[in-house]
Short mmCIF file of C-alpha atoms in Angstrom, two decimals:
data_model
loop_
_atom_site.label_atom_id
_atom_site.label_comp_id
_atom_site.label_asym_id
_atom_site.label_seq_id
_atom_site.Cartn_x
_atom_site.Cartn_y
_atom_site.Cartn_z
CA MET A 1 26.66 -19.73 -9.38
CA LYS A 2 25.39 -16.20 -9.27
CA ILE A 3 26.74 -15.64 -12.57
CA LEU A 4 24.73 -18.64 -14.13
CA LEU A 5 21.40 -17.54 -12.36
CA LEU A 6 22.02 -14.36 -14.00
CA LEU A 7 22.47 -16.11 -17.79
CA LEU A 8 19.73 -18.47 -16.89
CA SER A 9 16.99 -15.76 -15.86
CA LEU A 10 17.72 -13.19 -18.71
CA LEU A 11 17.23 -16.49 -21.21
CA LEU A 12 14.22 -17.33 -19.70
CA GLY A 13 13.15 -13.28 -19.50
CA ILE A 14 13.97 -13.08 -23.36
CA LEU A 15 12.06 -16.52 -23.64
CA PHE A 16 9.21 -15.39 -21.50
CA ALA A 17 9.42 -11.56 -23.60
CA MET A 18 8.61 -13.53 -27.33
CA THR A 19 5.74 -15.39 -25.86
CA SER A 20 4.07 -12.76 -23.50
CA CYS A 21 0.81 -11.23 -24.91
CA LYS A 22 1.84 -7.95 -25.75
CA ASN A 23 -1.33 -6.33 -26.43
CA ASN A 24 -2.19 -6.75 -23.16
CA LYS A 25 -5.33 -9.46 -24.19
CA ARG A 26 -6.56 -12.07 -21.69
CA GLU A 27 -4.88 -15.07 -22.62
CA SER A 28 -6.98 -18.42 -22.85
CA SER A 29 -6.88 -21.74 -20.94
CA THR A 30 -5.66 -23.40 -23.52
CA THR A 31 -2.20 -21.60 -23.92
CA SER A 32 0.58 -23.63 -24.16
CA PHE A 33 2.04 -23.82 -20.56
CA VAL A 34 5.49 -21.60 -20.47
CA ASP A 35 7.25 -21.32 -17.08
CA PRO A 36 9.89 -18.58 -17.52
CA VAL A 37 10.70 -19.08 -13.79
CA ALA A 38 11.41 -22.81 -13.88
CA ALA A 39 15.60 -21.93 -13.45
CA LEU A 40 14.59 -20.48 -9.97
CA TYR A 41 13.11 -23.53 -8.35
CA ASP A 42 14.14 -25.70 -5.89
CA SER A 43 13.26 -29.67 -7.14
CA SER A 44 13.27 -31.10 -4.20
CA LEU A 45 9.75 -28.87 -3.56
CA LYS A 46 8.23 -30.48 -6.88
CA PRO A 47 5.58 -29.82 -7.80
CA PHE A 48 4.97 -27.38 -5.06
CA TYR A 49 7.93 -25.30 -5.93
CA HIS A 50 5.90 -21.88 -4.58
CA GLY A 51 5.39 -23.28 -1.11
CA VAL A 52 1.94 -22.97 0.77
CA ALA A 53 0.42 -20.28 2.20
CA SER A 54 -2.62 -19.18 4.65
CA GLY A 55 -4.31 -16.05 5.60
CA ASP A 56 -7.86 -14.01 6.08
CA PRO A 57 -8.51 -16.09 9.36
CA LEU A 58 -11.65 -15.77 11.16
CA ALA A 59 -12.91 -17.76 14.83
CA ASP A 60 -14.17 -20.69 12.50
CA ARG A 61 -12.54 -20.64 8.68
CA VAL A 62 -9.09 -19.89 7.25
CA ILE A 63 -8.07 -19.27 3.54
CA LEU A 64 -5.09 -22.35 2.60
CA TRP A 65 -3.25 -22.00 -0.88
CA THR A 66 -1.14 -23.24 -3.01
CA ARG A 67 0.43 -24.04 -6.59
CA VAL A 68 0.82 -27.15 -7.93
CA THR A 69 3.80 -26.60 -11.20
CA PRO A 70 3.04 -29.02 -13.62
CA GLU A 71 5.81 -30.75 -16.19
CA GLU A 72 3.23 -29.67 -19.29
CA SER A 73 0.01 -28.28 -20.25
CA VAL A 74 -2.86 -30.10 -18.15
CA SER A 75 -6.48 -29.22 -18.84
CA SER A 76 -7.44 -30.12 -14.71
CA ILE A 77 -5.26 -31.55 -11.38
CA ALA A 78 -6.69 -32.87 -8.40
CA VAL A 79 -5.17 -31.58 -5.53
CA LYS A 80 -6.00 -33.33 -1.93
CA TRP A 81 -5.77 -30.99 1.24
CA GLU A 82 -5.97 -32.06 4.86
CA VAL A 83 -5.88 -29.83 8.08
CA ALA A 84 -5.15 -31.52 11.44
CA GLU A 85 -3.97 -30.56 14.90
CA ASP A 86 -0.74 -31.84 14.73
CA THR A 87 1.83 -31.90 12.61
CA ASN A 88 2.27 -35.73 12.18
CA PHE A 89 -1.40 -35.38 10.61
CA SER A 90 -2.47 -38.16 13.19
CA SER A 91 -5.83 -37.37 13.02
CA VAL A 92 -6.82 -35.41 10.32
CA TYR A 93 -9.55 -32.96 11.14
CA LYS A 94 -10.85 -31.91 7.72
CA SER A 95 -9.86 -32.81 4.02
CA ASP A 96 -11.02 -32.77 0.51
CA THR A 97 -10.40 -32.74 -3.04
CA VAL A 98 -10.52 -29.59 -5.51
CA SER A 99 -8.91 -28.86 -8.80
CA THR A 100 -7.59 -26.47 -10.52
CA THR A 101 -6.56 -25.56 -14.11
CA PRO A 102 -4.71 -23.06 -16.49
CA ALA A 103 -7.68 -20.53 -15.86
CA ARG A 104 -6.48 -20.38 -12.27
CA ASP A 105 -2.61 -20.65 -13.19
CA TYR A 106 -2.54 -23.57 -11.35
CA THR A 107 -3.09 -22.00 -7.63
CA VAL A 108 -5.20 -23.78 -5.38
CA LYS A 109 -7.41 -21.70 -2.74
CA VAL A 110 -9.69 -23.50 -0.24
CA ASP A 111 -12.03 -21.72 2.34
CA VAL A 112 -11.41 -24.11 5.21
CA ASP A 113 -14.78 -23.57 7.81
CA GLY A 114 -16.18 -25.71 11.00
CA LEU A 115 -12.66 -24.99 12.98
CA GLN A 116 -12.14 -23.94 16.58
CA PRO A 117 -11.44 -19.94 17.77
CA GLY A 118 -7.52 -19.67 18.38
CA LYS A 119 -6.33 -22.68 18.00
CA ILE A 120 -3.63 -23.70 15.58
CA TYR A 121 -3.55 -25.79 12.58
CA TYR A 122 -1.50 -27.80 10.66
CA TYR A 123 -2.18 -28.29 6.69
CA ARG A 124 -0.42 -29.95 3.42
CA PHE A 125 -1.74 -30.76 -0.14
CA SER A 126 -0.80 -33.65 -2.30
CA ALA A 127 -0.60 -33.43 -6.27
CA LEU A 128 0.56 -35.68 -8.89
CA GLY A 129 1.82 -38.07 -6.62
CA LYS A 130 3.33 -35.79 -4.25
CA THR A 131 2.99 -33.97 -1.12
CA SER A 132 3.64 -30.52 -0.12
CA ILE A 133 5.92 -29.08 2.87
CA THR A 134 3.55 -28.49 6.38
CA GLY A 135 1.93 -25.33 6.70
CA ARG A 136 1.11 -23.56 10.46
CA THR A 137 -2.35 -21.53 10.71
CA LYS A 138 -4.62 -19.80 12.92
CA THR A 139 -7.65 -18.78 13.72
CA THR A 140 -8.86 -15.99 15.59
CA PRO A 141 -9.83 -15.90 18.72
CA THR A 142 -12.83 -15.01 20.69
CA GLY A 143 -12.59 -15.48 24.38
CA GLY A 144 -10.27 -13.44 26.46
CA LEU A 145 -6.61 -12.30 24.78
CA ASP A 146 -3.36 -11.32 27.12
CA SER A 147 -1.55 -10.09 24.00
CA LEU A 148 -1.62 -9.81 20.12
CA LYS A 149 1.56 -9.91 18.26
CA LEU A 150 1.54 -8.48 14.38
CA ALA A 151 4.40 -8.37 12.54
CA ILE A 152 4.11 -4.99 10.18
CA VAL A 153 5.92 -5.39 6.57
CA SER A 154 5.62 -3.38 3.05
CA CYS A 155 7.60 -3.07 0.18
CA SER A 156 9.90 -6.07 -0.95
CA ASN A 157 11.54 -5.72 -4.56
CA TRP A 158 13.00 -8.43 -5.65
CA GLU A 159 16.34 -7.14 -7.58
CA TRP A 160 17.55 -4.85 -4.29
CA GLY A 161 17.74 -8.02 -2.16
CA TYR A 162 16.67 -11.08 -0.53
CA PHE A 163 13.65 -10.87 1.36
CA SER A 164 15.62 -11.98 4.98
CA ALA A 165 13.04 -10.00 7.02
CA TYR A 166 10.33 -12.54 6.10
CA ASP A 167 12.75 -15.41 7.02
CA LYS A 168 13.35 -13.92 10.44
CA ILE A 169 9.46 -13.53 10.86
CA ALA A 170 9.09 -16.49 10.15
CA ASP A 171 11.73 -17.97 12.89
CA ARG A 172 9.90 -16.56 15.49
CA THR A 173 7.07 -18.55 17.08
CA ASP A 174 5.20 -15.45 19.22
CA VAL A 175 3.39 -14.24 15.96
CA ASP A 176 -0.01 -14.30 15.86
CA ALA A 177 -0.10 -12.65 11.84
CA VAL A 178 1.87 -11.03 9.59
CA VAL A 179 -0.07 -7.76 8.01
CA HIS A 180 1.00 -6.98 4.75
CA LEU A 181 0.76 -3.40 3.84
CA GLY A 182 1.11 -3.23 0.12
CA ASP A 183 3.64 -3.46 -2.30
CA TYR A 184 3.95 -7.07 -2.29
CA ILE A 185 5.42 -6.80 -5.91
CA TYR A 186 6.79 -4.42 -7.84
CA GLU A 187 5.88 -4.05 -12.02
CA TYR A 188 9.36 -2.47 -13.50
CA GLY A 189 11.22 -4.26 -15.94
CA THR A 190 15.26 -5.30 -15.06
CA GLY A 191 17.25 -2.67 -13.57
CA VAL A 192 14.65 0.21 -13.42
CA TYR A 193 14.31 0.16 -10.16
CA GLY A 194 16.50 -2.18 -8.46
CA ASP A 195 20.39 -3.33 -8.05
CA THR A 196 20.96 -6.72 -10.16
CA THR A 197 24.65 -6.78 -9.44
CA ILE A 198 23.80 -9.95 -7.06
CA GLY A 199 22.11 -11.76 -9.85
CA ARG A 200 17.95 -11.17 -9.23
CA ILE A 201 17.10 -10.22 -12.25
CA ASN A 202 13.57 -9.51 -13.03
CA ILE A 203 11.37 -12.04 -14.61
CA PRO A 204 10.17 -11.10 -17.48
CA SER A 205 12.56 -8.55 -18.08
CA HIS A 206 10.74 -5.83 -19.21
CA GLU A 207 7.82 -4.20 -17.14
CA ILE A 208 4.89 -6.55 -16.34
CA VAL A 209 1.62 -5.56 -18.04
CA SER A 210 -0.67 -8.58 -19.33
CA LEU A 211 -1.57 -11.30 -17.10
CA ALA A 212 0.90 -13.74 -17.94
CA ASP A 213 3.40 -10.92 -16.81
CA TYR A 214 1.78 -10.37 -13.64
CA ARG A 215 1.85 -14.36 -12.61
CA ALA A 216 5.15 -14.80 -14.31
CA ARG A 217 6.27 -11.92 -11.42
CA HIS A 218 4.32 -13.43 -8.53
CA SER A 219 5.49 -16.79 -9.39
CA GLN A 220 9.47 -15.25 -9.42
CA TYR A 221 8.46 -13.78 -5.89
CA ARG A 222 7.19 -16.97 -4.05
CA THR A 223 10.73 -18.93 -5.31
CA ASP A 224 12.44 -16.30 -2.60
CA LYS A 225 13.40 -19.01 0.64
CA GLY A 226 12.16 -16.09 2.95
CA LEU A 227 8.71 -15.36 1.67
CA ARG A 228 7.85 -19.15 1.30
CA HIS A 229 9.43 -19.49 4.68
CA VAL A 230 6.98 -16.90 6.19
CA SER A 231 4.20 -18.19 4.49
CA GLN A 232 4.92 -21.40 5.55
CA GLN A 233 4.66 -20.80 9.31
CA HIS A 234 2.59 -17.93 9.99
CA LEU A 235 -0.85 -16.41 8.06
CA MET A 236 -0.98 -13.20 6.36
CA ILE A 237 -3.23 -10.49 6.22
CA ALA A 238 -2.34 -8.41 2.99
CA ILE A 239 -3.73 -5.39 1.59
CA TRP A 240 -2.29 -3.84 -2.40
CA ASP A 241 -0.38 -0.72 -2.40
CA ASP A 242 0.08 0.86 -6.05
CA HIS A 243 3.20 -1.33 -7.44
CA GLU A 244 1.01 -4.62 -7.55
CA VAL A 245 -0.66 -2.80 -10.61
CA ALA A 246 1.89 0.18 -11.59
CA ASN A 247 3.47 3.25 -9.47
CA ASN A 248 1.09 5.87 -8.04
CA SER A 249 -1.84 4.34 -9.29
CA PHE A 250 -5.44 5.61 -8.47
CA THR A 251 -8.88 3.97 -9.57
CA THR A 252 -8.42 5.48 -13.33
CA GLY A 253 -4.76 5.67 -13.84
CA ALA A 254 -1.26 5.31 -12.76
CA GLN A 255 1.73 7.17 -12.90
CA ASN A 256 3.43 4.43 -14.66
CA HIS A 257 0.93 3.88 -16.97
CA GLN A 258 1.17 5.02 -20.51
CA PRO A 259 -1.73 4.10 -22.61
CA ASP A 260 -0.30 4.67 -25.82
CA LYS A 261 1.86 2.16 -25.40
CA GLU A 262 0.76 -0.22 -22.76
CA GLY A 263 -3.12 -0.22 -23.35
CA GLU A 264 -6.32 0.52 -21.35
CA PHE A 265 -5.37 0.92 -17.74
CA ALA A 266 -9.14 -0.54 -16.96
CA LEU A 267 -7.74 -4.02 -18.60
CA ARG A 268 -4.35 -3.80 -17.21
CA LYS A 269 -5.98 -3.25 -13.51
CA ALA A 270 -7.97 -5.84 -14.21
CA VAL A 271 -5.32 -8.67 -14.96
CA ALA A 272 -3.00 -7.46 -12.20
CA LYS A 273 -5.86 -7.71 -9.29
CA GLN A 274 -6.62 -11.21 -11.14
CA ALA A 275 -2.95 -12.76 -10.68
CA TYR A 276 -2.72 -10.90 -7.07
CA TYR A 277 -6.06 -12.75 -6.33
CA GLU A 278 -4.88 -15.88 -7.25
CA TRP A 279 -1.53 -15.64 -5.62
CA LEU A 280 -2.07 -14.44 -2.77
CA PRO A 281 -4.35 -16.62 0.85
CA ILE A 282 -6.98 -13.77 0.07
CA ARG A 283 -10.55 -14.41 0.60
CA GLU A 284 -12.71 -13.49 -2.88
CA GLY A 285 -16.12 -12.22 -3.85
CA ASN A 286 -15.96 -9.01 -1.48
CA LYS A 287 -14.57 -5.83 -1.17
CA HIS A 288 -10.94 -5.45 -0.71
CA TYR A 289 -10.70 -3.24 2.50
CA ARG A 290 -11.59 -5.52 5.33
CA SER A 291 -11.56 -6.10 9.31
CA PHE A 292 -10.75 -8.60 11.17
CA SER A 293 -11.30 -9.12 14.99
CA PHE A 294 -9.27 -10.52 17.81
CA SER A 295 -11.71 -10.49 20.16
CA THR A 296 -12.07 -7.61 22.48
CA LEU A 297 -8.28 -6.66 22.43
CA THR A 298 -7.86 -5.88 18.69
CA ASP A 299 -9.64 -4.55 15.61
CA LEU A 300 -7.93 -4.92 12.44
CA ILE A 301 -8.93 -2.33 9.81
CA MET A 302 -7.81 -2.93 6.37
CA LEU A 303 -7.64 -0.29 3.97
CA ASP A 304 -7.63 -0.08 0.36
CA GLU A 305 -6.31 3.45 -0.36
CA ARG A 306 -5.87 2.75 -4.38
CA LEU A 307 -8.56 1.25 -6.52
CA GLU A 308 -11.66 1.37 -4.80
CA GLY A 309 -11.87 5.45 -4.40
CA ARG A 310 -8.79 7.05 -4.88
CA THR A 311 -9.08 10.14 -7.34
CA LYS A 312 -6.66 11.27 -10.05
CA PRO A 313 -3.71 13.36 -7.94
CA VAL A 314 -3.02 16.76 -8.15
CA ASP A 315 0.35 18.06 -9.52
CA SER A 316 0.80 20.84 -6.96
CA ILE A 317 -0.80 22.08 -3.63
CA ASN A 318 -1.28 25.37 -5.48
CA ASP A 319 -3.87 23.48 -7.63
CA PRO A 320 -7.29 24.95 -7.28
CA GLY A 321 -8.80 22.14 -6.56
CA PHE A 322 -6.38 20.54 -3.97
CA ASN A 323 -8.71 21.25 -0.75
CA ASN A 324 -12.19 20.01 -3.00
CA GLU A 325 -13.98 17.81 -0.66
CA GLU A 326 -14.90 15.51 -3.74
CA ARG A 327 -11.45 14.76 -4.32
CA SER A 328 -11.08 11.21 -2.02
CA MET A 329 -8.29 8.46 -1.05
CA LEU A 330 -10.87 5.79 0.11
CA GLY A 331 -14.11 6.81 -1.35
CA THR A 332 -17.75 7.72 0.00
CA GLU A 333 -18.78 3.97 0.71
CA GLN A 334 -15.21 3.02 2.42
CA LEU A 335 -15.23 6.16 4.11
CA ALA A 336 -18.13 5.45 5.83
CA TRP A 337 -17.29 1.83 6.18
CA LEU A 338 -14.31 3.18 8.17
CA GLU A 339 -15.86 4.91 10.50
CA SER A 340 -18.31 2.93 11.14
CA SER A 341 -15.90 0.48 12.21
CA MET A 342 -14.00 2.40 14.55
CA LYS A 343 -17.44 3.84 16.09
CA ASN A 344 -18.83 0.34 16.16
CA SER A 345 -15.89 -1.45 17.58
CA ASN A 346 -15.57 -2.96 21.14
CA ALA A 347 -11.93 -3.57 21.06
CA THR A 348 -9.40 -1.86 22.97
CA TRP A 349 -7.44 -1.35 20.01
CA LYS A 350 -8.15 0.04 16.62
CA ILE A 351 -5.21 -0.24 14.34
CA ILE A 352 -5.48 0.80 10.76
CA GLY A 353 -3.64 -1.06 7.80
CA ASN A 354 -2.89 2.49 6.37
CA GLN A 355 -0.77 2.18 2.72
CA VAL A 356 0.69 5.75 2.77
CA ILE A 357 1.59 8.35 5.55
CA PHE A 358 -1.73 9.84 7.50
CA SER A 359 0.07 12.38 9.35
CA ASP A 360 1.29 16.06 7.86
CA ILE A 361 4.75 15.66 7.08
CA GLU A 362 6.84 18.95 6.09
CA LEU A 363 9.30 17.80 3.18
CA SER A 364 10.92 21.13 2.61
CA PRO A 365 13.63 20.89 4.89
CA VAL A 366 14.88 18.69 2.52
CA TYR A 367 13.39 18.77 -0.24
CA PRO A 368 12.57 22.46 -1.00
CA LYS A 369 10.40 22.28 -3.86
CA THR A 370 8.22 19.80 -2.34
CA VAL A 371 6.46 20.64 0.71
CA ARG A 372 4.04 17.88 0.88
CA ASN A 373 4.35 14.03 -0.87
CA LEU A 374 0.85 14.78 -2.71
CA ASP A 375 0.88 10.27 -3.33
CA SER A 376 0.09 10.52 0.64
CA TRP A 377 -2.67 11.57 2.72
CA ASP A 378 -0.90 15.45 2.77
CA GLY A 379 -2.61 15.02 -1.05
CA TYR A 380 -6.29 14.28 -0.22
CA PRO A 381 -6.40 17.46 2.70
CA ALA A 382 -10.10 17.65 2.81
CA GLU A 383 -10.85 13.58 3.59
CA LYS A 384 -8.08 13.50 5.77
CA LYS A 385 -9.42 16.30 8.04
CA LYS A 386 -12.87 14.29 7.83
CA ILE A 387 -11.25 11.31 9.50
CA LYS A 388 -9.37 13.47 11.95
CA ASP A 389 -12.64 15.08 13.33
CA PHE A 390 -14.70 12.22 13.24
CA ILE A 391 -12.07 10.19 15.67
CA ILE A 392 -12.08 13.11 17.88
CA SER A 393 -15.70 14.44 17.65
CA ASN A 394 -17.05 10.81 18.86
CA LYS A 395 -14.19 10.26 20.96
CA ILE A 396 -12.68 7.33 19.82
CA ASN A 397 -9.37 6.04 21.61
CA ASP A 398 -6.53 3.82 21.17
CA VAL A 399 -5.95 4.46 17.52
CA ILE A 400 -3.09 3.35 15.75
CA PHE A 401 -2.18 3.71 11.92
CA VAL A 402 0.47 1.05 10.77
CA THR A 403 1.68 2.27 7.64
CA GLY A 404 3.80 1.23 4.92
CA ASP A 405 5.06 2.65 1.36
CA THR A 406 8.16 4.54 2.61
CA HIS A 407 10.42 2.56 2.88
CA ALA A 408 11.43 4.10 5.99
CA SER A 409 10.32 3.47 10.11
CA TRP A 410 8.33 5.84 11.76
CA ALA A 411 6.94 6.64 15.27
CA ILE A 412 4.74 10.01 14.92
CA GLU A 413 2.12 11.33 17.50
CA ALA A 414 -0.17 11.36 14.42
CA ALA A 415 -1.38 14.90 14.09
CA THR A 416 -2.40 17.47 11.33
CA ASN A 417 -1.71 21.18 10.52
CA VAL A 418 1.28 20.86 12.10
CA LYS A 419 3.51 23.97 13.20
CA LYS A 420 5.41 25.16 16.24
CA THR A 421 2.85 22.91 18.04
CA TYR A 422 0.71 20.12 17.67
CA SER A 423 -2.53 18.37 19.27
CA PRO A 424 -1.70 14.78 18.33
CA PHE A 425 -5.55 12.37 18.28
CA ALA A 426 -4.42 8.91 16.86
CA ILE A 427 -0.47 7.03 17.31
CA GLU A 428 0.81 6.08 13.61
CA LEU A 429 3.63 3.87 12.96
CA GLY A 430 5.84 3.42 9.74
CA THR A 431 7.70 -0.15 9.05
CA PRO A 432 10.33 -0.02 6.90
CA SER A 433 10.78 -2.28 3.67
CA ILE A 434 11.21 -5.39 3.39
CA SER A 435 14.55 -4.75 0.68
CA SER A 436 13.05 -1.61 -1.13
CA ALA A 437 15.62 0.88 -1.63
CA ASN A 438 15.61 3.74 1.34
CA GLU A 439 17.70 6.97 1.12
CA ASN A 440 20.79 4.35 1.95
CA GLU A 441 20.91 2.95 -1.13
CA TYR A 442 21.58 6.11 -2.81
CA TYR A 443 23.40 8.36 -0.39
CA SER A 444 25.76 8.22 2.10
CA THR A 445 25.00 6.81 6.13
CA ASP A 446 25.87 10.52 6.94
CA SER A 447 24.23 12.19 4.71
CA VAL A 448 21.05 10.36 5.62
CA LYS A 449 21.48 10.35 9.17
CA MET A 450 21.32 14.30 8.16
CA ILE A 451 18.65 13.97 6.08
CA GLU A 452 16.70 12.42 9.31
CA SER A 453 17.86 14.83 11.71
CA ALA A 454 16.47 17.64 9.49
CA ARG A 455 12.68 16.11 9.43
CA LEU A 456 12.45 15.30 12.97
CA LYS A 457 13.29 19.00 13.26
CA ALA A 458 10.72 20.21 10.88
CA ASN A 459 8.33 17.85 12.33
CA PRO A 460 8.14 17.57 16.21
CA HIS A 461 5.24 15.00 16.48
CA VAL A 462 7.78 12.72 14.50
CA LYS A 463 9.72 10.74 17.30
CA PHE A 464 11.68 8.63 15.11
CA ILE A 465 12.46 8.05 12.18
CA ASN A 466 14.78 5.58 10.33
CA GLU A 467 15.57 5.82 6.36
CA ARG A 468 18.93 3.53 6.28
CA ASP A 469 17.61 0.30 7.46
CA HIS A 470 15.35 -2.35 6.35
CA GLY A 471 13.41 -4.89 8.30
CA TYR A 472 9.92 -5.22 10.24
CA LEU A 473 8.11 -3.77 12.74
CA LEU A 474 6.99 -6.15 15.40
CA LEU A 475 3.91 -4.53 17.24
CA THR A 476 2.53 -6.27 20.48
CA LEU A 477 -0.73 -5.21 21.68
CA TYR A 478 -1.84 -5.51 25.57
CA PRO A 479 -5.12 -4.87 27.35
CA GLN A 480 -2.96 -1.32 29.04
CA LYS A 481 -0.42 -1.02 26.45
CA ALA A 482 1.06 -1.27 23.31
CA LYS A 483 4.91 -1.87 22.31
CA ALA A 484 6.34 -0.85 18.77
CA GLU A 485 9.57 -2.82 18.02
CA TRP A 486 11.63 -2.18 14.67
CA TYR A 487 13.68 -5.10 13.91
CA PHE A 488 16.37 -4.07 11.13
CA MET A 489 18.84 -7.06 8.76
CA GLU A 490 22.47 -6.39 8.61
CA SER A 491 22.60 -6.98 5.11
CA LEU A 492 19.89 -7.06 2.44
CA ARG A 493 22.90 -8.58 -0.42
CA GLU A 494 23.55 -12.31 0.77
CA PRO A 495 20.76 -14.95 1.43
CA GLU A 496 21.60 -15.17 5.08
CA THR A 497 21.82 -12.45 7.92
CA LYS A 498 21.13 -11.06 11.25
CA GLU A 499 18.65 -9.20 12.42
CA TYR A 500 18.92 -6.68 15.40
CA LEU A 501 16.51 -4.65 17.73
CA ALA A 502 16.95 -0.83 16.80
CA ARG A 503 14.33 0.96 18.39
CA LYS A 504 11.28 0.59 20.48
CA PHE A 505 8.98 2.63 21.63
CA GLU A 506 5.78 1.92 24.14
CA VAL A 507 1.92 3.90 24.29
CA GLU A 508 -0.41 3.34 27.20
CA LYS A 509 -4.25 2.52 27.00
CA GLY A 510 -6.23 5.98 26.20
CA SER A 511 -2.82 8.24 25.75
CA VAL A 512 -1.49 9.18 22.14
CA LYS A 513 2.21 9.78 23.69
CA LEU A 514 4.91 8.10 22.82
CA LYS A 515 7.57 6.50 25.24
#
């Protein structure tokens, strides 16, 4: 069966490569309908093969999403949506009909308002004579809140394995929201960054550059059972990192973008963003960075550290411009917004949705020629210092950075200028990858354990690191403490696997010490 799927994926990838827009021009809505992902569809879900999803909750509204896949190209499809307080839809709370077209890749996004705060709702869609699976969502609370449980995830790569961690999160009944910190998809061609031996082959097979390419990759990812399941059961609050466009991207370019072969970066970025907004349950029309309030317990502040204001990275800490204050990760406007959001927050916990590691991390004991990761906040020391100084000078307590990108698990007493002693000013928690490769895909377990040990010794503010396992971080916030738990998958190579609790830390309100 795996061999058959492999052959089908390769054949469809070749077909798609022949029909895709090679010169990276926008396709018009009259382009004939070609569906390169059809071989991966579950026929029982027709025409809602990609399931349903919800996200960006507010106290009175939430975004609902689906995609209707027609058998042939049509100019418009009428789609009915319904919201109810029970799974039987015995009393429909709200409903309406909208239309979708090829211009939106037949995706549907509805911003449903008039809802009640802190309440669970169920929703579904109907089109082409069929009804979708039923989704579950939840508005944010305004009253008292005893606890909040966030599943923190990042870095899902199709070719590296099944998205089992998503599936396990979906099985939980206690999760209030899934927070995705980026690298929701990867842009590479087949075999460039991945292991195709289990038959998971990228569609299209080449690196994605055009609008059709990005749409197809998003479509493929949503055929994974785990991603469909978690999207059905829990709302998602997502931010992009770099691979939603291209590796190590910034506002005007990317390490993995070659203008002579792939055209203007501005156009590639525009079509990548368009596909992202089409395929994720995110509110459109505002800035990508945004915040969410969960009563007086938690403010979730989601940053855009790639496309909003990041200036070109330097190649070395010896670069004359390394400490230049004009070099920025966030940009002037977003930095001011972050500072205002933290200072004016009335919530106990200020959770910063952060794509790349904020704390100083010394790498030289493991990589002698690489002192710091210049793609992370270590590459932007002046702006990092501004944020640290702002937190300290304004006495902003109970700040927790939740971080993706590294494919590793971290528990850090956030600090900079780390020598033999350090002075933490916040907490930083890193989530492992859903499936993207970490050190264990390249080295033996014993070797990776030695790497972890060397990093812990060189970075005394780091209390836990795991670069061997994949899974998710479960963060539970209480009025007097926060609890971080790392759940790992036993395998990525099989569609079904088990999870286990690997490590747990707590931090008390008002403290910057992990225990």
